[in-house]
GROMACS .gro file of N, CA and C in nm:
model
  543
    1MET      N    1   0.079  -0.119   0.002
    1MET     CA    2  -0.001  -0.009   0.002
    1MET      C    3   0.090   0.118   0.000
    2THR      N    4   0.060   0.224  -0.088
    2THR     CA    5   0.127   0.348  -0.098
    2THR      C    6   0.077   0.451  -0.022
    3SER      N    7   0.176   0.525   0.058
    3SER     CA    8   0.119   0.628   0.137
    3SER      C    9   0.115   0.741   0.056
    4ARG      N   10   0.003   0.824   0.075
    4ARG     CA   11  -0.021   0.933  -0.023
    4ARG      C   12  -0.055   1.055   0.080
    5TYR      N   13  -0.027   1.175   0.035
    5TYR     CA   14  -0.051   1.297   0.110
    5TYR      C   15  -0.197   1.325   0.097
    6ASP      N   16  -0.265   1.348   0.203
    6ASP     CA   17  -0.396   1.368   0.213
    6ASP      C   18  -0.415   1.497   0.295
    7PRO      N   19  -0.453   1.619   0.210
    7PRO     CA   20  -0.462   1.747   0.285
    7PRO      C   21  -0.560   1.738   0.399
    8LYS      N   22  -0.659   1.666   0.405
    8LYS     CA   23  -0.767   1.670   0.504
    8LYS      C   24  -0.699   1.602   0.638
    9HIS      N   25  -0.613   1.520   0.620
    9HIS     CA   26  -0.546   1.453   0.739
    9HIS      C   27  -0.412   1.513   0.777
   10HIS      N   28  -0.360   1.603   0.683
   10HIS     CA   29  -0.220   1.646   0.719
   10HIS      C   30  -0.223   1.749   0.827
   11ARG      N   31  -0.142   1.727   0.930
   11ARG     CA   32  -0.123   1.807   1.039
   11ARG      C   33  -0.027   1.914   1.026
   12ARG      N   34  -0.072   2.037   1.040
   12ARG     CA   35   0.029   2.148   1.026
   12ARG      C   36   0.134   2.144   1.138
   13GLN      N   37   0.256   2.177   1.092
   13GLN     CA   38   0.350   2.174   1.203
   13GLN      C   39   0.332   2.312   1.265
   14PRO      N   40   0.349   2.327   1.406
   14PRO     CA   41   0.336   2.451   1.474
   14PRO      C   42   0.438   2.544   1.431
   15LEU      N   43   0.410   2.676   1.423
   15LEU     CA   44   0.501   2.779   1.384
   15LEU      C   45   0.561   2.842   1.512
   16ARG      N   46   0.499   2.828   1.620
   16ARG     CA   47   0.544   2.897   1.740
   16ARG      C   48   0.636   2.798   1.828
   17PHE      N   49   0.710   2.866   1.909
   17PHE     CA   50   0.792   2.787   2.009
   17PHE      C   51   0.688   2.738   2.113
   18LYS      N   52   0.713   2.601   2.141
   18LYS     CA   53   0.631   2.525   2.230
   18LYS      C   54   0.669   2.584   2.372
   19GLY      N   55   0.581   2.635   2.445
   19GLY     CA   56   0.596   2.676   2.578
   19GLY      C   57   0.638   2.821   2.587
   20TYR      N   58   0.668   2.889   2.486
   20TYR     CA   59   0.715   3.025   2.476
   20TYR      C   60   0.589   3.108   2.518
   21ASP      N   61   0.622   3.201   2.607
   21ASP     CA   62   0.517   3.308   2.641
   21ASP      C   63   0.525   3.424   2.554
   22TYR      N   64   0.441   3.444   2.454
   22TYR     CA   65   0.421   3.545   2.354
   22TYR      C   66   0.358   3.659   2.429
   23THR      N   67   0.343   3.661   2.549
   23THR     CA   68   0.284   3.792   2.597
   23THR      C   69   0.416   3.874   2.670
   24GLN      N   70   0.511   3.808   2.681
   24GLN     CA   71   0.640   3.860   2.742
   24GLN      C   72   0.690   3.976   2.665
   25ALA      N   73   0.781   4.056   2.722
   25ALA     CA   74   0.841   4.173   2.640
   25ALA      C   75   0.937   4.102   2.566
   26GLY      N   76   0.943   4.158   2.428
   26GLY     CA   77   1.035   4.107   2.341
   26GLY      C   78   1.004   4.175   2.202
   27LEU      N   79   1.097   4.151   2.105
   27LEU     CA   80   1.097   4.219   1.973
   27LEU      C   81   1.070   4.094   1.883
   28TYR      N   82   0.977   4.112   1.790
   28TYR     CA   83   0.941   3.997   1.700
   28TYR      C   84   0.943   4.054   1.561
   29PHE      N   85   0.998   3.967   1.478
   29PHE     CA   86   0.987   3.995   1.338
   29PHE      C   87   0.877   3.901   1.265
   30VAL      N   88   0.770   3.974   1.203
   30VAL     CA   89   0.668   3.907   1.175
   30VAL      C   90   0.651   3.925   1.011
   31THR      N   91   0.599   3.836   0.952
   31THR     CA   92   0.555   3.842   0.797
   31THR      C   93   0.416   3.797   0.780
   32LEU      N   94   0.343   3.865   0.720
   32LEU     CA   95   0.188   3.837   0.694
   32LEU      C   96   0.171   3.831   0.552
   33PHE      N   97   0.115   3.742   0.488
   33PHE     CA   98   0.075   3.733   0.343
   33PHE      C   99  -0.077   3.753   0.313
   34THR      N  100  -0.097   3.804   0.200
   34THR     CA  101  -0.245   3.817   0.153
   34THR      C  102  -0.286   3.690   0.121
   35GLN      N  103  -0.421   3.669   0.119
   35GLN     CA  104  -0.484   3.542   0.081
   35GLN      C  105  -0.452   3.523  -0.069
   36GLY      N  106  -0.400   3.396  -0.089
   36GLY     CA  107  -0.363   3.350  -0.217
   36GLY      C  108  -0.226   3.427  -0.264
   37ARG      N  109  -0.166   3.498  -0.184
   37ARG     CA  110  -0.044   3.571  -0.233
   37ARG      C  111  -0.082   3.672  -0.338
   38GLN      N  112  -0.211   3.723  -0.336
   38GLN     CA  113  -0.254   3.816  -0.440
   38GLN      C  114  -0.186   3.953  -0.416
   39LEU      N  115  -0.156   4.017  -0.524
   39LEU     CA  116  -0.096   4.157  -0.534
   39LEU      C  117  -0.197   4.252  -0.508
   40ARG      N  118  -0.200   4.308  -0.378
   40ARG     CA  119  -0.301   4.396  -0.341
   40ARG      C  120  -0.279   4.535  -0.300
   41PHE      N  121  -0.149   4.555  -0.259
   41PHE     CA  122  -0.125   4.685  -0.188
   41PHE      C  123  -0.038   4.776  -0.274
   42GLY      N  124  -0.006   4.759  -0.393
   42GLY     CA  125   0.070   4.861  -0.481
   42GLY      C  126   0.174   4.775  -0.545
   43ASP      N  127   0.239   4.856  -0.638
   43ASP     CA  128   0.337   4.799  -0.733
   43ASP      C  129   0.487   4.856  -0.695
   44ILE      N  130   0.585   4.783  -0.709
   44ILE     CA  131   0.709   4.835  -0.681
   44ILE      C  132   0.762   4.930  -0.806
   45ALA      N  133   0.810   5.036  -0.770
   45ALA     CA  134   0.853   5.137  -0.880
   45ALA      C  135   0.983   5.191  -0.850
   46GLN      N  136   1.076   5.170  -0.916
   46GLN     CA  137   1.213   5.217  -0.903
   46GLN      C  138   1.261   5.200  -0.773
   47ASP      N  139   1.257   5.066  -0.718
   47ASP     CA  140   1.295   4.999  -0.608
   47ASP      C  141   1.215   5.074  -0.483
   48LYS      N  142   1.111   5.127  -0.493
   48LYS     CA  143   1.030   5.185  -0.386
   48LYS      C  144   0.889   5.108  -0.386
   49MET      N  145   0.832   5.130  -0.268
   49MET     CA  146   0.695   5.064  -0.275
   49MET      C  147   0.595   5.173  -0.245
   50PRO      N  148   0.536   5.234  -0.355
   50PRO     CA  149   0.441   5.338  -0.321
   50PRO      C  150   0.302   5.248  -0.302
   51LEU      N  151   0.233   5.280  -0.193
   51LEU     CA  152   0.114   5.210  -0.160
   51LEU      C  153  -0.018   5.274  -0.244
   52ASN      N  154  -0.091   5.177  -0.290
   52ASN     CA  155  -0.215   5.212  -0.347
   52ASN      C  156  -0.315   5.248  -0.233
   53HIS      N  157  -0.442   5.272  -0.267
   53HIS     CA  158  -0.531   5.294  -0.159
   53HIS      C  159  -0.549   5.186  -0.051
   54THR      N  160  -0.554   5.058  -0.117
   54THR     CA  161  -0.569   4.939  -0.021
   54THR      C  162  -0.434   4.932   0.065
   55GLY      N  163  -0.322   4.953  -0.001
   55GLY     CA  164  -0.203   4.956   0.096
   55GLY      C  165  -0.189   5.068   0.200
   56GLN      N  166  -0.256   5.171   0.165
   56GLN     CA  167  -0.268   5.277   0.260
   56GLN      C  168  -0.346   5.243   0.374
   57LEU      N  169  -0.460   5.176   0.355
   57LEU     CA  170  -0.550   5.131   0.461
   57LEU      C  171  -0.484   5.024   0.543
   58VAL      N  172  -0.394   4.942   0.486
   58VAL     CA  173  -0.339   4.841   0.570
   58VAL      C  174  -0.214   4.920   0.640
   59ALA      N  175  -0.159   5.004   0.584
   59ALA     CA  176  -0.059   5.081   0.678
   59ALA      C  177  -0.105   5.153   0.783
   60GLU      N  178  -0.224   5.213   0.774
   60GLU     CA  179  -0.307   5.275   0.883
   60GLU      C  180  -0.340   5.174   0.985
   61ALA      N  181  -0.397   5.058   0.941
   61ALA     CA  182  -0.429   4.964   1.013
   61ALA      C  183  -0.323   4.886   1.115
   62TRP      N  184  -0.203   4.894   1.037
   62TRP     CA  185  -0.072   4.830   1.108
   62TRP      C  186  -0.034   4.920   1.225
   63GLU      N  187  -0.061   5.058   1.204
   63GLU     CA  188  -0.025   5.151   1.321
   63GLU      C  189  -0.124   5.137   1.428
   64TRP      N  190  -0.246   5.089   1.408
   64TRP     CA  191  -0.354   5.080   1.515
   64TRP      C  192  -0.307   5.015   1.639
   65PRO      N  193  -0.252   4.883   1.630
   65PRO     CA  194  -0.229   4.816   1.767
   65PRO      C  195  -0.122   4.902   1.858
   66ALA      N  196  -0.030   4.979   1.802
   66ALA     CA  197   0.051   5.067   1.873
   66ALA      C  198  -0.007   5.168   1.944
   67VAL      N  199  -0.137   5.213   1.887
   67VAL     CA  200  -0.216   5.321   1.936
   67VAL      C  201  -0.314   5.263   2.044
   68GLN      N  202  -0.355   5.139   2.016
   68GLN     CA  203  -0.469   5.083   2.084
   68GLN      C  204  -0.411   5.025   2.225
   69TYR      N  205  -0.283   4.964   2.227
   69TYR     CA  206  -0.233   4.896   2.331
   69TYR      C  207  -0.099   4.964   2.369
   70PRO      N  208  -0.102   5.020   2.500
   70PRO     CA  209   0.025   5.089   2.544
   70PRO      C  210   0.140   5.003   2.549
   71TYR      N  211   0.150   4.879   2.548
   71TYR     CA  212   0.259   4.794   2.556
   71TYR      C  213   0.310   4.751   2.421
   72VAL      N  214   0.258   4.789   2.318
   72VAL     CA  215   0.297   4.774   2.180
   72VAL      C  216   0.365   4.876   2.119
   73ALA      N  217   0.493   4.851   2.056
   73ALA     CA  218   0.562   4.947   1.977
   73ALA      C  219   0.604   4.893   1.844
   74LEU      N  220   0.609   4.975   1.751
   74LEU     CA  221   0.655   4.929   1.608
   74LEU      C  222   0.777   4.984   1.582
   75ASP      N  223   0.860   4.910   1.523
   75ASP     CA  224   0.983   4.935   1.463
   75ASP      C  225   0.973   4.958   1.299
   76LYS      N  226   1.070   4.904   1.242
   76LYS     CA  227   1.074   4.912   1.094
   76LYS      C  228   0.967   4.831   1.038
   77TYR      N  229   0.902   4.857   0.932
   77TYR     CA  230   0.809   4.781   0.862
   77TYR      C  231   0.799   4.817   0.722
   78VAL      N  232   0.762   4.720   0.634
   78VAL     CA  233   0.744   4.753   0.473
   78VAL      C  234   0.625   4.668   0.436
   79ILE      N  235   0.536   4.738   0.361
   79ILE     CA  236   0.416   4.679   0.301
   79ILE      C  237   0.463   4.655   0.164
   80MET      N  238   0.457   4.528   0.104
   80MET     CA  239   0.497   4.486  -0.009
   80MET      C  240   0.373   4.460  -0.095
   81PRO      N  241   0.372   4.421  -0.224
   81PRO     CA  242   0.258   4.400  -0.295
   81PRO      C  243   0.167   4.287  -0.250
   82ASN      N  244   0.228   4.193  -0.188
   82ASN     CA  245   0.151   4.082  -0.127
   82ASN      C  246   0.174   4.035   0.005
   83HIS      N  247   0.262   4.115   0.075
   83HIS     CA  248   0.295   4.087   0.215
   83HIS      C  249   0.354   4.188   0.284
   84LEU      N  250   0.354   4.164   0.427
   84LEU     CA  251   0.404   4.280   0.508
   84LEU      C  252   0.501   4.229   0.605
   85HIS      N  253   0.622   4.281   0.620
   85HIS     CA  254   0.728   4.251   0.704
   85HIS      C  255   0.727   4.366   0.810
   86SER      N  256   0.743   4.325   0.930
   86SER     CA  257   0.765   4.412   1.051
   86SER      C  258   0.834   4.370   1.157
   87LEU      N  259   0.881   4.459   1.237
   87LEU     CA  260   0.937   4.442   1.382
   87LEU      C  261   0.851   4.502   1.470
   88ILE      N  262   0.788   4.420   1.565
   88ILE     CA  263   0.686   4.461   1.659
   88ILE      C  264   0.743   4.439   1.791
   89ALA      N  265   0.720   4.520   1.880
   89ALA     CA  266   0.773   4.503   2.024
   89ALA      C  267   0.654   4.494   2.123
   90ILE      N  268   0.663   4.395   2.206
   90ILE     CA  269   0.575   4.388   2.329
   90ILE      C  270   0.674   4.438   2.434
   91THR      N  271   0.639   4.548   2.512
   91THR     CA  272   0.716   4.612   2.608
   91THR      C  273   0.678   4.580   2.752
   92ASP      N  274   0.756   4.611   2.841
   92ASP     CA  275   0.728   4.594   2.980
   92ASP      C  276   0.676   4.726   3.026
   93HIS      N  277   0.682   4.842   2.959
   93HIS     CA  278   0.650   4.970   2.998
   93HIS      C  279   0.551   5.037   2.920
   94ALA      N  280   0.444   5.092   2.967
   94ALA     CA  281   0.341   5.161   2.895
   94ALA      C  282   0.389   5.290   2.849
   95ARG      N  283   0.361   5.326   2.724
   95ARG     CA  284   0.401   5.461   2.665
   95ARG      C  285   0.354   5.572   2.785
   96GLY      N  286   0.447   5.665   2.793
   96GLY     CA  287   0.406   5.772   2.883
   96GLY      C  288   0.440   5.767   3.015
   97GLY      N  289   0.520   5.643   3.057
   97GLY     CA  290   0.541   5.628   3.203
   97GLY      C  291   0.621   5.509   3.209
   98SER      N  292   0.681   5.482   3.326
   98SER     CA  293   0.764   5.379   3.347
   98SER      C  294   0.710   5.257   3.433
   99ARG      N  295   0.568   5.257   3.451
   99ARG     CA  296   0.499   5.162   3.516
   99ARG      C  297   0.497   5.026   3.421
  100THR      N  298   0.529   4.926   3.492
  100THR     CA  299   0.544   4.786   3.433
  100THR      C  300   0.396   4.728   3.405
  101ALA      N  301   0.374   4.695   3.276
  101ALA     CA  302   0.245   4.645   3.238
  101ALA      C  303   0.247   4.512   3.279
  102PRO      N  304   0.136   4.455   3.356
  102PRO     CA  305   0.127   4.328   3.402
  102PRO      C  306   0.112   4.235   3.283
  103THR      N  307   0.183   4.122   3.284
  103THR     CA  308   0.181   4.025   3.174
  103THR      C  309   0.047   3.983   3.149
  104SER      N  310  -0.032   3.939   3.255
  104SER     CA  311  -0.172   3.875   3.235
  104SER      C  312  -0.255   3.982   3.153
  105GLY      N  313  -0.233   4.112   3.155
  105GLY     CA  314  -0.316   4.209   3.095
  105GLY      C  315  -0.281   4.224   2.934
  106ARG      N  316  -0.183   4.176   2.906
  106ARG     CA  317  -0.122   4.190   2.754
  106ARG      C  318  -0.189   4.074   2.664
  107LYS      N  319  -0.219   4.124   2.553
  107LYS     CA  320  -0.240   4.008   2.444
  107LYS      C  321  -0.117   3.937   2.395
  108PRO      N  322  -0.117   3.817   2.371
  108PRO     CA  323  -0.001   3.755   2.314
  108PRO      C  324   0.016   3.802   2.176
  109LEU      N  325   0.134   3.774   2.116
  109LEU     CA  326   0.160   3.830   1.975
  109LEU      C  327   0.048   3.780   1.871
  110GLY      N  328   0.018   3.660   1.887
  110GLY     CA  329  -0.091   3.600   1.798
  110GLY      C  330  -0.212   3.680   1.802
  111ARG      N  331  -0.254   3.706   1.922
  111ARG     CA  332  -0.389   3.796   1.931
  111ARG      C  333  -0.368   3.935   1.875
  112LEU      N  334  -0.250   4.008   1.902
  112LEU     CA  335  -0.228   4.123   1.842
  112LEU      C  336  -0.235   4.126   1.675
  113ILE      N  337  -0.172   4.025   1.625
  113ILE     CA  338  -0.167   4.002   1.485
  113ILE      C  339  -0.323   3.974   1.434
  114GLY      N  340  -0.390   3.889   1.497
  114GLY     CA  341  -0.520   3.875   1.477
  114GLY      C  342  -0.618   4.006   1.484
  115ALA      N  343  -0.595   4.078   1.578
  115ALA     CA  344  -0.667   4.207   1.588
  115ALA      C  345  -0.630   4.296   1.487
  116PHE      N  346  -0.510   4.304   1.430
  116PHE     CA  347  -0.464   4.387   1.322
  116PHE      C  348  -0.531   4.332   1.191
  117LYS      N  349  -0.525   4.194   1.179
  117LYS     CA  350  -0.581   4.147   1.044
  117LYS      C  351  -0.744   4.165   1.045
  118THR      N  352  -0.801   4.170   1.151
  118THR     CA  353  -0.951   4.194   1.169
  118THR      C  354  -0.970   4.350   1.128
  119VAL      N  355  -0.897   4.441   1.175
  119VAL     CA  356  -0.915   4.580   1.155
  119VAL      C  357  -0.887   4.606   0.997
  120ALA      N  358  -0.778   4.564   0.964
  120ALA     CA  359  -0.728   4.588   0.829
  120ALA      C  360  -0.831   4.530   0.723
  121SER      N  361  -0.880   4.402   0.744
  121SER     CA  362  -0.973   4.335   0.661
  121SER      C  363  -1.089   4.413   0.645
  122LYS      N  364  -1.163   4.460   0.769
  122LYS     CA  365  -1.268   4.528   0.752
  122LYS      C  366  -1.254   4.678   0.683
  123ARG      N  367  -1.149   4.728   0.683
  123ARG     CA  368  -1.115   4.865   0.629
  123ARG      C  369  -1.111   4.836   0.479
  124VAL      N  370  -1.035   4.737   0.447
  124VAL     CA  371  -0.997   4.695   0.293
  124VAL      C  372  -1.143   4.653   0.236
  125ASN      N  373  -1.207   4.572   0.299
  125ASN     CA  374  -1.339   4.516   0.252
  125ASN      C  375  -1.434   4.621   0.228
  126LEU      N  376  -1.456   4.711   0.326
  126LEU     CA  377  -1.545   4.825   0.326
  126LEU      C  378  -1.512   4.911   0.192
  127ALA      N  379  -1.391   4.945   0.189
  127ALA     CA  380  -1.338   5.036   0.066
  127ALA      C  381  -1.379   4.976  -0.070
  128ARG      N  382  -1.334   4.830  -0.062
  128ARG     CA  383  -1.345   4.760  -0.199
  128ARG      C  384  -1.498   4.705  -0.221
  129LYS      N  385  -1.586   4.723  -0.128
  129LYS     CA  386  -1.727   4.672  -0.128
  129LYS      C  387  -1.709   4.530  -0.138
  130THR      N  388  -1.631   4.456  -0.073
  130THR     CA  389  -1.616   4.309  -0.067
  130THR      C  390  -1.618   4.250   0.076
  131LEU      N  391  -1.745   4.281   0.141
  131LEU     CA  392  -1.746   4.245   0.279
  131LEU      C  393  -1.738   4.088   0.294
  132GLY      N  394  -1.653   4.068   0.388
  132GLY     CA  395  -1.650   3.920   0.422
  132GLY      C  396  -1.540   3.835   0.361
  133GLN      N  397  -1.466   3.905   0.259
  133GLN     CA  398  -1.384   3.830   0.182
  133GLN      C  399  -1.252   3.835   0.240
  134PRO      N  400  -1.170   3.719   0.240
  134PRO     CA  401  -1.051   3.716   0.317
  134PRO      C  402  -0.951   3.791   0.252
  135VAL      N  403  -0.872   3.863   0.327
  135VAL     CA  404  -0.757   3.958   0.285
  135VAL      C  405  -0.626   3.893   0.320
  136TRP      N  406  -0.622   3.818   0.423
  136TRP     CA  407  -0.492   3.776   0.474
  136TRP      C  408  -0.507   3.614   0.485
  137GLN      N  409  -0.383   3.553   0.454
  137GLN     CA  410  -0.371   3.407   0.489
  137GLN      C  411  -0.407   3.375   0.631
  138ARG      N  412  -0.435   3.260   0.657
  138ARG     CA  413  -0.476   3.234   0.802
  138ARG      C  414  -0.369   3.251   0.904
  139ASN      N  415  -0.240   3.222   0.881
  139ASN     CA  416  -0.139   3.234   0.970
  139ASN      C  417  -0.031   3.351   0.940
  140TYR      N  418   0.081   3.341   1.008
  140TYR     CA  419   0.181   3.441   0.988
  140TYR      C  420   0.294   3.373   1.020
  141HIS      N  421   0.418   3.432   0.970
  141HIS     CA  422   0.549   3.389   1.034
  141HIS      C  423   0.610   3.476   1.130
  142GLU      N  424   0.670   3.423   1.230
  142GLU     CA  425   0.740   3.511   1.342
  142GLU      C  426   0.872   3.460   1.363
  143HIS      N  427   0.953   3.557   1.422
  143HIS     CA  428   1.080   3.511   1.455
  143HIS      C  429   1.113   3.599   1.578
  144VAL      N  430   1.171   3.545   1.686
  144VAL     CA  431   1.181   3.616   1.807
  144VAL      C  432   1.339   3.673   1.790
  145VAL      N  433   1.334   3.808   1.795
  145VAL     CA  434   1.463   3.873   1.776
  145VAL      C  435   1.538   3.853   1.907
  146ARG      N  436   1.658   3.806   1.906
  146ARG     CA  437   1.739   3.755   2.015
  146ARG      C  438   1.865   3.851   2.051
  147ASP      N  439   1.909   3.920   1.945
  147ASP     CA  440   2.025   3.998   1.983
  147ASP      C  441   2.037   4.122   1.879
  148ASP      N  442   2.129   4.220   1.921
  148ASP     CA  443   2.136   4.337   1.833
  148ASP      C  444   2.184   4.311   1.697
  149GLU      N  445   2.265   4.218   1.687
  149GLU     CA  446   2.313   4.178   1.552
  149GLU      C  447   2.195   4.140   1.449
  150SER      N  448   2.111   4.052   1.509
  150SER     CA  449   2.007   4.005   1.443
  150SER      C  450   1.907   4.110   1.410
  151LEU      N  451   1.892   4.202   1.500
  151LEU     CA  452   1.792   4.317   1.480
  151LEU      C  453   1.847   4.410   1.371
  152MET      N  454   1.979   4.429   1.378
  152MET     CA  455   2.036   4.513   1.264
  152MET      C  456   2.013   4.452   1.126
  153ARG      N  457   2.037   4.329   1.115
  153ARG     CA  458   2.031   4.238   0.992
  153ARG      C  459   1.884   4.247   0.943
  154ILE      N  460   1.774   4.242   1.037
  154ILE     CA  461   1.630   4.236   1.009
  154ILE      C  462   1.599   4.366   0.958
  155ARG      N  463   1.631   4.467   1.029
  155ARG     CA  464   1.607   4.609   0.991
  155ARG      C  465   1.650   4.627   0.849
  156GLN      N  466   1.775   4.597   0.812
  156GLN     CA  467   1.828   4.627   0.687
  156GLN      C  468   1.734   4.544   0.580
  157TYR      N  469   1.711   4.421   0.616
  157TYR     CA  470   1.635   4.324   0.529
  157TYR      C  471   1.498   4.413   0.492
  158ILE      N  472   1.437   4.455   0.589
  158ILE     CA  473   1.306   4.528   0.569
  158ILE      C  474   1.314   4.646   0.472
  159LEU      N  475   1.429   4.715   0.498
  159LEU     CA  476   1.455   4.851   0.432
  159LEU      C  477   1.492   4.803   0.277
  160ASP      N  478   1.553   4.696   0.256
  160ASP     CA  479   1.595   4.664   0.126
  160ASP      C  480   1.499   4.579   0.056
  161ASN      N  481   1.395   4.543   0.120
  161ASN     CA  482   1.286   4.451   0.045
  161ASN      C  483   1.230   4.495  -0.076
  162PRO      N  484   1.201   4.627  -0.084
  162PRO     CA  485   1.137   4.667  -0.218
  162PRO      C  486   1.252   4.665  -0.331
  163ALA      N  487   1.374   4.685  -0.303
  163ALA     CA  488   1.474   4.693  -0.400
  163ALA      C  489   1.515   4.552  -0.447
  164ARG      N  490   1.468   4.444  -0.371
  164ARG     CA  491   1.486   4.303  -0.403
  164ARG      C  492   1.364   4.229  -0.463
  165TRP      N  493   1.254   4.318  -0.475
  165TRP     CA  494   1.125   4.254  -0.523
  165TRP      C  495   1.148   4.179  -0.653
  166HIS      N  496   1.231   4.218  -0.736
  166HIS     CA  497   1.246   4.146  -0.870
  166HIS      C  498   1.293   4.004  -0.858
  167PHE      N  499   1.357   3.983  -0.739
  167PHE     CA  500   1.419   3.841  -0.711
  167PHE      C  501   1.343   3.768  -0.586
  168ASP      N  502   1.240   3.842  -0.542
  168ASP     CA  503   1.157   3.781  -0.431
  168ASP      C  504   1.088   3.667  -0.469
  169ARG      N  505   1.096   3.549  -0.394
  169ARG     CA  506   1.015   3.420  -0.446
  169ARG      C  507   0.867   3.456  -0.406
  170GLU      N  508   0.818   3.573  -0.324
  170GLU     CA  509   0.685   3.614  -0.327
  170GLU      C  510   0.621   3.672  -0.437
  171ASN      N  511   0.715   3.721  -0.543
  171ASN     CA  512   0.683   3.798  -0.649
  171ASN      C  513   0.642   3.711  -0.760
  172PRO      N  514   0.519   3.687  -0.799
  172PRO     CA  515   0.489   3.599  -0.913
  172PRO      C  516   0.542   3.630  -1.045
  173LEU      N  517   0.589   3.760  -1.064
  173LEU     CA  518   0.648   3.804  -1.182
  173LEU      C  519   0.799   3.803  -1.175
  174GLY      N  520   0.851   3.769  -1.060
  174GLY     CA  521   0.989   3.787  -1.038
  174GLY      C  522   1.075   3.685  -1.106
  175SER      N  523   1.219   3.709  -1.086
  175SER     CA  524   1.313   3.600  -1.147
  175SER      C  525   1.303   3.475  -1.062
  176GLU      N  526   1.333   3.369  -1.129
  176GLU     CA  527   1.334   3.233  -1.069
  176GLU      C  528   1.482   3.208  -1.005
  177THR      N  529   1.576   3.294  -1.031
  177THR     CA  530   1.696   3.270  -0.965
  177THR      C  531   1.712   3.333  -0.823
  178GLY      N  532   1.621   3.417  -0.805
  178GLY     CA  533   1.632   3.491  -0.666
  178GLY      C  534   1.591   3.417  -0.551
  179ALA      N  535   1.629   3.456  -0.438
  179ALA     CA  536   1.588   3.422  -0.304
  179ALA      C  537   1.541   3.539  -0.238
  180GLY      N  538   1.426   3.523  -0.162
  180GLY     CA  539   1.391   3.646  -0.101
  180GLY      C  540   1.309   3.619   0.014
  181GLY      N  541   1.203   3.711   0.018
  181GLY     CA  542   1.105   3.695   0.151
  181GLY      C  543   1.061   3.834   0.168
   0.00000   0.00000   0.00000
């Protein structure tokens, strides 16, 4: 009997660290993709990413968690035609003071990403008159930033992303020889 891949019975590999507390203070590199990797947020022009109206709505929505939650801070981010890369921090200090935010009162990273996706999807679908249509893929990729060297490398990666779009594997029109993200 031959074993075959059956998507109904395939178990997804967990993307998160088992046992890791994603409410704790830390800096996280996250990547979110549009549903079906559809190009929705603009087009790369001269190694820059000018956002279309949908991309602008997503940018505004990405700023929302840092306004909504005093323990969230955003670092570098870039919105690409079909994905978003960002550094997002969960802090021990609320903005405007040095008071420690209790861990139990903070949303974990996954719930923050979920809240963003909800807000962004509502804004995008309202503008496009496509209520209820998925904008984002179900999950996201994350990486816990562990040191300054990694942080500097990730910041540069984010800044350089539009210039590398031609070689990006997420670019359906890009070069087959490139590696990217």
